[in-house]
Amino acid sequence: MTCQDCQVIERCTPGPGRLYLAPFLSHTLKALHSHLQTRGYPVHNGTPGVLEVRLDDGDLQPLAHLLRDLMSEAEIRDCQAALLPRDQSFGIVHLPRTQTLHTLLARTCSDWLIDLIEAESLVFHFQPIVHTLRPDQVFAYESLMRGQLPGKNSLIYPDRLLEQARAARLMFQLDRVARINAIRQATGHDIRCNIFINFNPTTIYDPAYCLQTTLQEVRRLGADPDRFVFEVVETEAVSDTAHLRRIVDFYRGAGFRVALDDLGAGYASLNLLAELRPDFVKFDRAMVKGIDQDPFRQKVLAKLIEMAGELGIATIAEGVETRAEWDWLRGQQVNYVQGYLFARPATPPPAPEVPKD
């Protein structure tokens, strides 16, 4: 059984409809009622605390812009909203369609992202992870997501994709499509070594349900699950460690391995290291940059490397850009390194360049 909710996206239709708004403050409600009436919108306040705005065809986008002008960011985030067809009045059955006004407004300008997700129009660039002492030997490739709108040549980079997906509550759908296509494209490039794939644990409610399509894709391609390493990203956003442990256990039970990404980027990741005992830990670029010149961070990173070694966890330093950084990491016996010093992400997967002495 697979999760259909992550595969179906409801768009904000521009046609006639009813927009229900329930601001947190009564002051906001009164101000909205007055401003919208002044601008000619049919507004009804039949239910206490709720404003109903009747929309004609094409009204949604202009109203979305107007609401952003009339309300503060805090008011928008604290206002509940529901957009229904004109022939439906809000009832208990519509509770699942209720969302924050912030999410609804973001969804109104997310057609480009929805098009991209529905077409699974993602391109993955691959960056080699190499042995620290032998950078000519590739241990793995990390798959890095890029978006490409249908019919367009330019790429959309992760920051923009993720920012819009978070705002419009499309992270579940984007994360699922990204996992599947990373597996598909890595296999298509005939990568024979390990493959690292990022995933955001906040997009997975029930791993046995939400991750079925990921497992099915690996089985469909006849790939070896042991070659895939799923990286937990945005560890600072993880508040439910027990839930993350269930996700990690599911991956391992399916034969995959797990990496904890961006270790050192937040205090929470230190707790996760001992709790999850991943197969790999990756040290964040912010920790690695200029490490050869910073005695304080040298002591911190040396202890993290020592801790990982005692737990039997392999270490990876990412974002290595200078020969001096690499020399220091070699001296601390970091297992693997990754960064522009060896290769930039590319497709097809690039061979690493060995820095000259």
mmCIF file of C-alpha atoms in Angstrom:
data_model
loop_
_atom_site.group_PDB
_atom_site.id
_atom_site.type_symbol
_atom_site.label_atom_id
_atom_site.label_comp_id
_atom_site.label_asym_id
_atom_site.label_seq_id
_atom_site.Cartn_x
_atom_site.Cartn_y
_atom_site.Cartn_z
ATOM 1 C CA MET A 1 0.000 0.000 0.000
ATOM 2 C CA THR A 2 1.382 3.405 -0.992
ATOM 3 C CA CYS A 3 0.602 6.941 0.155
ATOM 4 C CA GLN A 4 -1.742 8.545 -2.370
ATOM 5 C CA ASP A 5 -1.769 11.858 -0.487
ATOM 6 C CA CYS A 6 1.865 12.483 -1.449
ATOM 7 C CA GLN A 7 1.095 11.799 -5.111
ATOM 8 C CA VAL A 8 -1.970 14.015 -5.617
ATOM 9 C CA ILE A 9 -1.781 17.797 -5.413
ATOM 10 C CA GLU A 10 -4.845 20.020 -5.140
ATOM 11 C CA ARG A 11 -4.386 23.260 -7.042
ATOM 12 C CA CYS A 12 -5.983 26.569 -6.190
ATOM 13 C CA THR A 13 -8.502 26.935 -9.001
ATOM 14 C CA PRO A 14 -8.981 30.489 -10.303
ATOM 15 C CA GLY A 15 -12.660 29.925 -11.027
ATOM 16 C CA PRO A 16 -15.696 31.088 -9.008
ATOM 17 C CA GLY A 17 -15.494 30.085 -5.359
ATOM 18 C CA ARG A 18 -15.813 30.951 -1.704
ATOM 19 C CA LEU A 19 -12.833 31.922 0.433
ATOM 20 C CA TYR A 20 -13.357 31.484 4.171
ATOM 21 C CA LEU A 21 -11.039 33.418 6.493
ATOM 22 C CA ALA A 22 -10.811 32.997 10.282
ATOM 23 C CA PRO A 23 -8.269 35.506 11.645
ATOM 24 C CA PHE A 24 -6.874 35.015 15.137
ATOM 25 C CA LEU A 25 -7.811 38.543 16.238
ATOM 26 C CA SER A 26 -11.278 40.076 16.000
ATOM 27 C CA HIS A 27 -9.564 43.359 15.145
ATOM 28 C CA THR A 28 -8.099 41.744 12.017
ATOM 29 C CA LEU A 29 -11.522 40.379 11.086
ATOM 30 C CA LYS A 30 -13.172 43.802 11.338
ATOM 31 C CA ALA A 31 -10.393 45.521 9.412
ATOM 32 C CA LEU A 32 -10.529 42.930 6.613
ATOM 33 C CA HIS A 33 -14.308 43.187 6.387
ATOM 34 C CA SER A 34 -14.104 46.960 5.996
ATOM 35 C CA HIS A 35 -11.216 47.001 3.498
ATOM 36 C CA LEU A 36 -12.649 44.250 1.273
ATOM 37 C CA GLN A 37 -16.103 45.846 1.203
ATOM 38 C CA THR A 38 -14.544 49.170 0.260
ATOM 39 C CA ARG A 39 -12.823 47.485 -2.690
ATOM 40 C CA GLY A 40 -16.045 45.914 -3.920
ATOM 41 C CA TYR A 41 -15.623 42.289 -2.819
ATOM 42 C CA PRO A 42 -18.863 40.522 -1.765
ATOM 43 C CA VAL A 43 -18.134 39.834 1.909
ATOM 44 C CA HIS A 44 -20.324 37.943 4.396
ATOM 45 C CA ASN A 45 -19.873 37.587 8.143
ATOM 46 C CA GLY A 46 -22.673 35.153 8.966
ATOM 47 C CA THR A 47 -20.571 32.886 11.205
ATOM 48 C CA PRO A 48 -18.932 34.558 14.223
ATOM 49 C CA GLY A 49 -15.181 34.889 13.694
ATOM 50 C CA VAL A 50 -15.345 33.848 10.032
ATOM 51 C CA LEU A 51 -15.312 35.990 6.919
ATOM 52 C CA GLU A 52 -16.698 34.623 3.648
ATOM 53 C CA VAL A 53 -15.536 36.235 0.408
ATOM 54 C CA ARG A 54 -17.380 35.373 -2.817
ATOM 55 C CA LEU A 55 -14.959 35.104 -5.736
ATOM 56 C CA ASP A 56 -15.682 35.395 -9.431
ATOM 57 C CA ASP A 57 -13.525 33.867 -12.134
ATOM 58 C CA GLY A 58 -10.067 35.458 -12.009
ATOM 59 C CA ASP A 59 -10.516 37.077 -8.565
ATOM 60 C CA LEU A 60 -8.169 34.829 -6.620
ATOM 61 C CA GLN A 61 -4.784 36.216 -7.696
ATOM 62 C CA PRO A 62 -5.700 39.907 -7.230
ATOM 63 C CA LEU A 63 -7.242 39.108 -3.840
ATOM 64 C CA ALA A 64 -4.115 37.213 -2.796
ATOM 65 C CA HIS A 65 -1.984 40.286 -3.540
ATOM 66 C CA LEU A 66 -4.443 42.519 -1.692
ATOM 67 C CA LEU A 67 -4.446 40.325 1.431
ATOM 68 C CA ARG A 68 -0.636 40.473 1.548
ATOM 69 C CA ASP A 69 -0.915 44.278 1.533
ATOM 70 C CA LEU A 70 -3.662 44.447 4.143
ATOM 71 C CA MET A 71 -2.283 41.947 6.669
ATOM 72 C CA SER A 72 1.003 41.578 8.506
ATOM 73 C CA GLU A 73 3.047 38.398 8.169
ATOM 74 C CA ALA A 74 1.980 37.325 11.669
ATOM 75 C CA GLU A 75 -1.707 37.889 10.860
ATOM 76 C CA ILE A 76 -1.375 35.849 7.663
ATOM 77 C CA ARG A 77 0.327 32.952 9.456
ATOM 78 C CA ASP A 78 -2.259 32.896 12.268
ATOM 79 C CA CYS A 79 -5.300 33.120 9.988
ATOM 80 C CA GLN A 80 -7.047 29.876 9.045
ATOM 81 C CA ALA A 81 -8.453 29.663 5.526
ATOM 82 C CA ALA A 82 -10.396 27.376 3.200
ATOM 83 C CA LEU A 83 -11.068 27.795 -0.511
ATOM 84 C CA LEU A 84 -14.180 26.023 -1.796
ATOM 85 C CA PRO A 85 -16.161 25.915 -5.052
ATOM 86 C CA ARG A 86 -18.984 28.448 -5.307
ATOM 87 C CA ASP A 87 -21.668 25.752 -4.896
ATOM 88 C CA GLN A 88 -20.302 24.567 -1.514
ATOM 89 C CA SER A 89 -20.695 26.131 1.903
ATOM 90 C CA PHE A 90 -18.170 25.366 4.611
ATOM 91 C CA GLY A 91 -19.036 22.446 6.867
ATOM 92 C CA ILE A 92 -17.329 19.889 9.089
ATOM 93 C CA VAL A 93 -16.534 17.783 6.013
ATOM 94 C CA HIS A 94 -14.249 20.552 4.776
ATOM 95 C CA LEU A 95 -11.972 20.570 7.828
ATOM 96 C CA PRO A 96 -9.236 18.611 5.967
ATOM 97 C CA ARG A 97 -9.125 21.446 3.413
ATOM 98 C CA THR A 98 -8.483 24.094 6.065
ATOM 99 C CA GLN A 99 -4.975 25.546 6.094
ATOM 100 C CA THR A 100 -3.217 28.706 7.147
ATOM 101 C CA LEU A 101 -3.701 31.706 4.915
ATOM 102 C CA HIS A 102 0.096 31.773 4.528
ATOM 103 C CA THR A 103 -0.017 28.306 2.957
ATOM 104 C CA LEU A 104 -2.999 29.104 0.755
ATOM 105 C CA LEU A 105 -1.394 32.295 -0.580
ATOM 106 C CA ALA A 106 1.821 30.425 -1.313
ATOM 107 C CA ARG A 107 -0.163 27.712 -3.111
ATOM 108 C CA THR A 108 -1.797 30.326 -5.379
ATOM 109 C CA CYS A 109 1.626 31.112 -6.906
ATOM 110 C CA SER A 110 3.005 27.570 -6.929
ATOM 111 C CA ASP A 111 1.677 26.290 -10.239
ATOM 112 C CA TRP A 112 5.237 26.176 -11.595
ATOM 113 C CA LEU A 113 6.320 23.935 -8.712
ATOM 114 C CA ILE A 114 3.243 21.727 -9.010
ATOM 115 C CA ASP A 115 3.928 21.347 -12.752
ATOM 116 C CA LEU A 116 7.493 20.335 -11.946
ATOM 117 C CA ILE A 117 6.457 17.788 -9.304
ATOM 118 C CA GLU A 118 3.691 16.259 -11.416
ATOM 119 C CA ALA A 119 6.052 15.914 -14.388
ATOM 120 C CA GLU A 120 8.813 14.627 -12.052
ATOM 121 C CA SER A 121 10.998 17.142 -13.852
ATOM 122 C CA LEU A 122 14.059 16.905 -11.634
ATOM 123 C CA VAL A 123 17.665 16.636 -12.746
ATOM 124 C CA PHE A 124 20.288 15.273 -10.383
ATOM 125 C CA HIS A 125 23.895 16.347 -10.366
ATOM 126 C CA PHE A 126 26.352 14.027 -8.648
ATOM 127 C CA GLN A 127 29.349 14.945 -6.527
ATOM 128 C CA PRO A 128 31.966 12.329 -5.644
ATOM 129 C CA ILE A 129 32.802 11.404 -2.059
ATOM 130 C CA VAL A 130 36.387 10.165 -2.079
ATOM 131 C CA HIS A 131 38.744 8.336 0.246
ATOM 132 C CA THR A 132 40.638 10.923 2.290
ATOM 133 C CA LEU A 133 44.036 9.299 1.733
ATOM 134 C CA ARG A 134 43.300 8.301 -1.900
ATOM 135 C CA PRO A 135 41.117 10.994 -3.487
ATOM 136 C CA ASP A 136 41.420 9.260 -6.860
ATOM 137 C CA GLN A 137 39.226 6.475 -5.455
ATOM 138 C CA VAL A 138 35.487 7.273 -5.418
ATOM 139 C CA PHE A 139 33.664 5.821 -2.437
ATOM 140 C CA ALA A 140 30.242 7.244 -3.296
ATOM 141 C CA TYR A 141 28.340 9.931 -5.160
ATOM 142 C CA GLU A 142 25.909 12.308 -3.485
ATOM 143 C CA SER A 143 22.846 13.105 -5.602
ATOM 144 C CA LEU A 144 21.964 16.804 -5.583
ATOM 145 C CA MET A 145 18.559 17.975 -6.782
ATOM 146 C CA ARG A 146 17.898 20.554 -9.487
ATOM 147 C CA GLY A 147 14.529 21.499 -10.926
ATOM 148 C CA GLN A 148 13.839 21.945 -14.613
ATOM 149 C CA LEU A 149 10.492 23.275 -15.764
ATOM 150 C CA PRO A 150 8.995 21.351 -18.695
ATOM 151 C CA GLY A 151 10.176 22.942 -21.948
ATOM 152 C CA LYS A 152 12.805 25.115 -20.220
ATOM 153 C CA ASN A 153 16.593 24.755 -20.243
ATOM 154 C CA SER A 154 17.471 26.730 -17.117
ATOM 155 C CA LEU A 155 17.826 24.926 -13.785
ATOM 156 C CA ILE A 156 16.110 25.807 -10.506
ATOM 157 C CA TYR A 157 18.375 25.253 -7.517
ATOM 158 C CA PRO A 158 17.372 23.568 -4.245
ATOM 159 C CA ASP A 159 17.051 26.731 -2.149
ATOM 160 C CA ARG A 160 14.221 28.074 -4.306
ATOM 161 C CA LEU A 161 12.535 24.685 -4.681
ATOM 162 C CA LEU A 162 12.569 23.992 -0.958
ATOM 163 C CA GLU A 163 11.536 27.502 0.080
ATOM 164 C CA GLN A 164 8.450 27.403 -2.145
ATOM 165 C CA ALA A 165 7.624 23.817 -1.206
ATOM 166 C CA ARG A 166 7.730 24.632 2.507
ATOM 167 C CA ALA A 167 5.563 27.716 2.129
ATOM 168 C CA ALA A 168 2.940 25.880 0.031
ATOM 169 C CA ARG A 169 3.076 22.639 2.058
ATOM 170 C CA LEU A 170 4.383 20.673 -0.900
ATOM 171 C CA MET A 171 7.420 19.232 0.875
ATOM 172 C CA PHE A 172 5.819 15.788 1.129
ATOM 173 C CA GLN A 173 5.279 15.585 -2.628
ATOM 174 C CA LEU A 174 8.653 17.110 -3.548
ATOM 175 C CA ASP A 175 10.612 14.876 -1.181
ATOM 176 C CA ARG A 176 8.938 11.715 -2.518
ATOM 177 C CA VAL A 177 9.574 12.642 -6.160
ATOM 178 C CA ALA A 178 13.172 13.596 -5.334
ATOM 179 C CA ARG A 179 13.928 10.247 -3.649
ATOM 180 C CA ILE A 180 12.471 8.231 -6.509
ATOM 181 C CA ASN A 181 14.214 10.206 -9.251
ATOM 182 C CA ALA A 182 17.553 10.214 -7.452
ATOM 183 C CA ILE A 183 17.409 6.414 -7.415
ATOM 184 C CA ARG A 184 16.236 6.260 -11.018
ATOM 185 C CA GLN A 185 18.876 8.638 -12.395
ATOM 186 C CA ALA A 186 21.755 7.184 -10.383
ATOM 187 C CA THR A 187 20.847 3.758 -11.729
ATOM 188 C CA GLY A 188 20.511 5.179 -15.237
ATOM 189 C CA HIS A 189 24.069 6.538 -15.026
ATOM 190 C CA ASP A 190 25.216 3.039 -14.073
ATOM 191 C CA ILE A 191 26.886 4.252 -10.880
ATOM 192 C CA ARG A 192 28.461 1.162 -9.374
ATOM 193 C CA CYS A 193 29.533 2.624 -6.012
ATOM 194 C CA ASN A 194 27.434 3.950 -3.137
ATOM 195 C CA ILE A 195 24.786 6.624 -3.682
ATOM 196 C CA PHE A 196 23.869 9.208 -1.040
ATOM 197 C CA ILE A 197 20.323 10.612 -1.216
ATOM 198 C CA ASN A 198 19.009 13.458 0.969
ATOM 199 C CA PHE A 199 15.671 13.152 2.715
ATOM 200 C CA ASN A 200 13.805 15.372 5.129
ATOM 201 C CA PRO A 201 12.339 13.362 8.033
ATOM 202 C CA THR A 202 9.613 15.962 8.657
ATOM 203 C CA THR A 203 7.977 14.896 5.364
ATOM 204 C CA ILE A 204 7.392 11.323 6.530
ATOM 205 C CA TYR A 205 4.486 10.560 8.858
ATOM 206 C CA ASP A 206 4.457 6.764 8.768
ATOM 207 C CA PRO A 207 7.606 5.238 7.216
ATOM 208 C CA ALA A 208 5.948 1.902 6.451
ATOM 209 C CA TYR A 209 3.368 3.803 4.407
ATOM 210 C CA CYS A 210 5.148 6.923 3.118
ATOM 211 C CA LEU A 211 8.342 5.174 1.995
ATOM 212 C CA GLN A 212 6.763 2.343 0.018
ATOM 213 C CA THR A 213 7.235 4.075 -3.337
ATOM 214 C CA THR A 214 10.953 4.512 -2.568
ATOM 215 C CA LEU A 215 11.351 0.837 -1.768
ATOM 216 C CA GLN A 216 9.285 -0.194 -4.788
ATOM 217 C CA GLU A 217 11.478 1.865 -7.141
ATOM 218 C CA VAL A 218 14.641 0.126 -5.914
ATOM 219 C CA ARG A 219 13.011 -3.269 -6.365
ATOM 220 C CA ARG A 220 11.659 -2.347 -9.808
ATOM 221 C CA LEU A 221 15.150 -1.397 -10.977
ATOM 222 C CA GLY A 222 16.704 -4.505 -9.453
ATOM 223 C CA ALA A 223 19.203 -2.348 -7.540
ATOM 224 C CA ASP A 224 21.057 -3.412 -4.399
ATOM 225 C CA PRO A 225 19.559 -1.511 -1.428
ATOM 226 C CA ASP A 226 22.889 -1.648 0.409
ATOM 227 C CA ARG A 227 24.361 0.799 -2.131
ATOM 228 C CA PHE A 228 21.890 3.534 -1.163
ATOM 229 C CA VAL A 229 22.613 5.750 1.819
ATOM 230 C CA PHE A 230 19.804 8.058 2.934
ATOM 231 C CA GLU A 231 21.002 11.296 4.509
ATOM 232 C CA VAL A 232 18.945 12.880 7.275
ATOM 233 C CA VAL A 233 18.980 16.609 6.478
ATOM 234 C CA GLU A 234 17.862 19.606 8.540
ATOM 235 C CA THR A 235 18.569 17.847 11.821
ATOM 236 C CA GLU A 236 17.860 21.061 13.724
ATOM 237 C CA ALA A 237 14.186 20.725 12.699
ATOM 238 C CA VAL A 238 13.852 17.251 14.224
ATOM 239 C CA SER A 239 11.836 17.444 17.441
ATOM 240 C CA ASP A 240 10.560 13.852 17.574
ATOM 241 C CA THR A 241 13.644 11.676 17.884
ATOM 242 C CA ALA A 242 11.589 8.524 18.443
ATOM 243 C CA HIS A 243 9.805 9.066 15.122
ATOM 244 C CA LEU A 244 13.109 9.613 13.343
ATOM 245 C CA ARG A 245 14.363 6.382 14.881
ATOM 246 C CA ARG A 246 11.380 4.554 13.348
ATOM 247 C CA ILE A 247 12.244 6.009 9.943
ATOM 248 C CA VAL A 248 15.888 4.968 10.302
ATOM 249 C CA ASP A 249 14.843 1.480 11.426
ATOM 250 C CA PHE A 250 12.571 1.161 8.377
ATOM 251 C CA TYR A 251 15.385 2.113 6.004
ATOM 252 C CA ARG A 252 17.767 -0.325 7.650
ATOM 253 C CA GLY A 253 15.155 -3.060 7.693
ATOM 254 C CA ALA A 254 14.812 -2.604 3.921
ATOM 255 C CA GLY A 255 18.577 -2.999 3.481
ATOM 256 C CA PHE A 256 19.518 0.675 3.105
ATOM 257 C CA ARG A 257 22.115 2.555 5.126
ATOM 258 C CA VAL A 258 21.743 5.912 6.860
ATOM 259 C CA ALA A 259 23.863 9.042 7.211
ATOM 260 C CA LEU A 260 23.401 11.969 9.566
ATOM 261 C CA ASP A 261 23.974 15.118 7.532
ATOM 262 C CA ASP A 262 25.363 18.474 8.685
ATOM 263 C CA LEU A 263 26.780 17.236 11.972
ATOM 264 C CA GLY A 264 27.951 20.279 13.863
ATOM 265 C CA ALA A 265 25.291 22.544 12.347
ATOM 266 C CA GLY A 266 23.171 22.362 15.510
ATOM 267 C CA TYR A 267 23.128 21.014 19.045
ATOM 268 C CA ALA A 268 20.340 18.575 18.214
ATOM 269 C CA SER A 269 22.563 16.676 15.786
ATOM 270 C CA LEU A 270 24.963 15.762 18.624
ATOM 271 C CA ASN A 271 22.139 14.054 20.490
ATOM 272 C CA LEU A 272 21.048 12.289 17.306
ATOM 273 C CA LEU A 273 24.543 10.910 16.799
ATOM 274 C CA ALA A 274 24.367 8.857 19.985
ATOM 275 C CA GLU A 275 20.658 8.080 19.641
ATOM 276 C CA LEU A 276 20.586 6.913 16.021
ATOM 277 C CA ARG A 277 24.130 5.591 15.571
ATOM 278 C CA PRO A 278 24.059 6.133 11.805
ATOM 279 C CA ASP A 279 26.403 4.351 9.429
ATOM 280 C CA PHE A 280 27.945 7.704 8.421
ATOM 281 C CA VAL A 281 28.162 11.236 9.767
ATOM 282 C CA LYS A 282 28.879 14.262 7.593
ATOM 283 C CA PHE A 283 30.573 17.337 8.992
ATOM 284 C CA ASP A 284 28.972 20.555 7.837
ATOM 285 C CA ARG A 285 30.746 22.992 5.532
ATOM 286 C CA ALA A 286 30.447 25.647 8.252
ATOM 287 C CA MET A 287 32.531 23.375 10.512
ATOM 288 C CA VAL A 288 35.089 22.458 7.827
ATOM 289 C CA LYS A 289 35.691 25.875 6.225
ATOM 290 C CA GLY A 290 39.074 27.216 7.297
ATOM 291 C CA ILE A 291 39.514 24.434 9.846
ATOM 292 C CA ASP A 292 43.296 24.583 9.378
ATOM 293 C CA GLN A 293 43.309 28.145 10.767
ATOM 294 C CA ASP A 294 40.855 27.874 13.681
ATOM 295 C CA PRO A 295 42.244 26.187 16.832
ATOM 296 C CA PHE A 296 38.884 26.305 18.630
ATOM 297 C CA ARG A 297 36.957 24.517 15.872
ATOM 298 C CA GLN A 298 39.863 22.107 15.488
ATOM 299 C CA LYS A 299 39.314 20.934 19.048
ATOM 300 C CA VAL A 300 35.569 20.593 18.547
ATOM 301 C CA LEU A 301 35.856 18.707 15.268
ATOM 302 C CA ALA A 302 38.633 16.469 16.592
ATOM 303 C CA LYS A 303 36.344 15.402 19.451
ATOM 304 C CA LEU A 304 33.474 14.714 17.062
ATOM 305 C CA ILE A 305 35.746 12.576 14.892
ATOM 306 C CA GLU A 306 36.939 10.720 17.973
ATOM 307 C CA MET A 307 33.364 10.193 19.187
ATOM 308 C CA ALA A 308 32.242 8.835 15.821
ATOM 309 C CA GLY A 309 35.216 6.475 15.713
ATOM 310 C CA GLU A 310 34.406 5.091 19.143
ATOM 311 C CA LEU A 311 30.825 4.436 17.995
ATOM 312 C CA GLY A 312 31.989 2.710 14.807
ATOM 313 C CA ILE A 313 30.560 5.431 12.557
ATOM 314 C CA ALA A 314 32.396 6.413 9.360
ATOM 315 C CA THR A 315 33.107 10.137 8.963
ATOM 316 C CA ILE A 316 32.735 12.383 5.906
ATOM 317 C CA ALA A 317 33.858 16.015 5.707
ATOM 318 C CA GLU A 318 31.901 17.983 3.108
ATOM 319 C CA GLY A 319 32.634 21.319 1.517
ATOM 320 C CA VAL A 320 36.402 20.807 1.328
ATOM 321 C CA GLU A 321 37.739 23.550 -0.939
ATOM 322 C CA THR A 322 41.415 24.050 -0.047
ATOM 323 C CA ARG A 323 44.498 21.888 0.165
ATOM 324 C CA ALA A 324 45.088 23.097 3.746
ATOM 325 C CA GLU A 325 41.627 21.919 4.862
ATOM 326 C CA TRP A 326 42.251 18.529 3.282
ATOM 327 C CA ASP A 327 45.682 18.226 4.928
ATOM 328 C CA TRP A 328 44.204 18.875 8.372
ATOM 329 C CA LEU A 329 41.387 16.361 7.828
ATOM 330 C CA ARG A 330 43.885 13.735 6.690
ATOM 331 C CA GLY A 331 45.838 14.290 9.873
ATOM 332 C CA GLN A 332 42.691 13.652 11.926
ATOM 333 C CA GLN A 333 41.960 10.442 9.999
ATOM 334 C CA VAL A 334 38.596 11.479 8.612
ATOM 335 C CA ASN A 335 37.454 8.560 6.458
ATOM 336 C CA TYR A 336 36.076 10.398 3.413
ATOM 337 C CA VAL A 337 36.022 13.920 1.964
ATOM 338 C CA GLN A 338 33.796 15.772 -0.476
ATOM 339 C CA GLY A 339 34.012 19.222 -2.019
ATOM 340 C CA TYR A 340 35.052 21.506 -4.865
ATOM 341 C CA LEU A 341 38.710 20.669 -4.252
ATOM 342 C CA PHE A 342 38.003 17.263 -5.809
ATOM 343 C CA ALA A 343 34.994 17.865 -8.087
ATOM 344 C CA ARG A 344 31.936 20.045 -8.522
ATOM 345 C CA PRO A 345 28.509 18.405 -8.832
ATOM 346 C CA ALA A 346 27.721 17.492 -12.429
ATOM 347 C CA THR A 347 25.808 15.165 -14.676
ATOM 348 C CA PRO A 348 26.914 12.687 -15.812
ATOM 349 C CA PRO A 349 28.805 11.913 -12.582
ATOM 350 C CA PRO A 350 32.310 13.456 -12.753
ATOM 351 C CA ALA A 351 35.585 11.742 -11.942
ATOM 352 C CA PRO A 352 37.474 13.403 -9.069
ATOM 353 C CA GLU A 353 40.572 15.496 -9.631
ATOM 354 C CA VAL A 354 43.544 14.731 -7.398
ATOM 355 C CA PRO A 355 45.003 17.953 -5.935
ATOM 356 C CA LYS A 356 48.636 18.502 -6.905
ATOM 357 C CA ASP A 357 51.328 18.640 -4.260
#
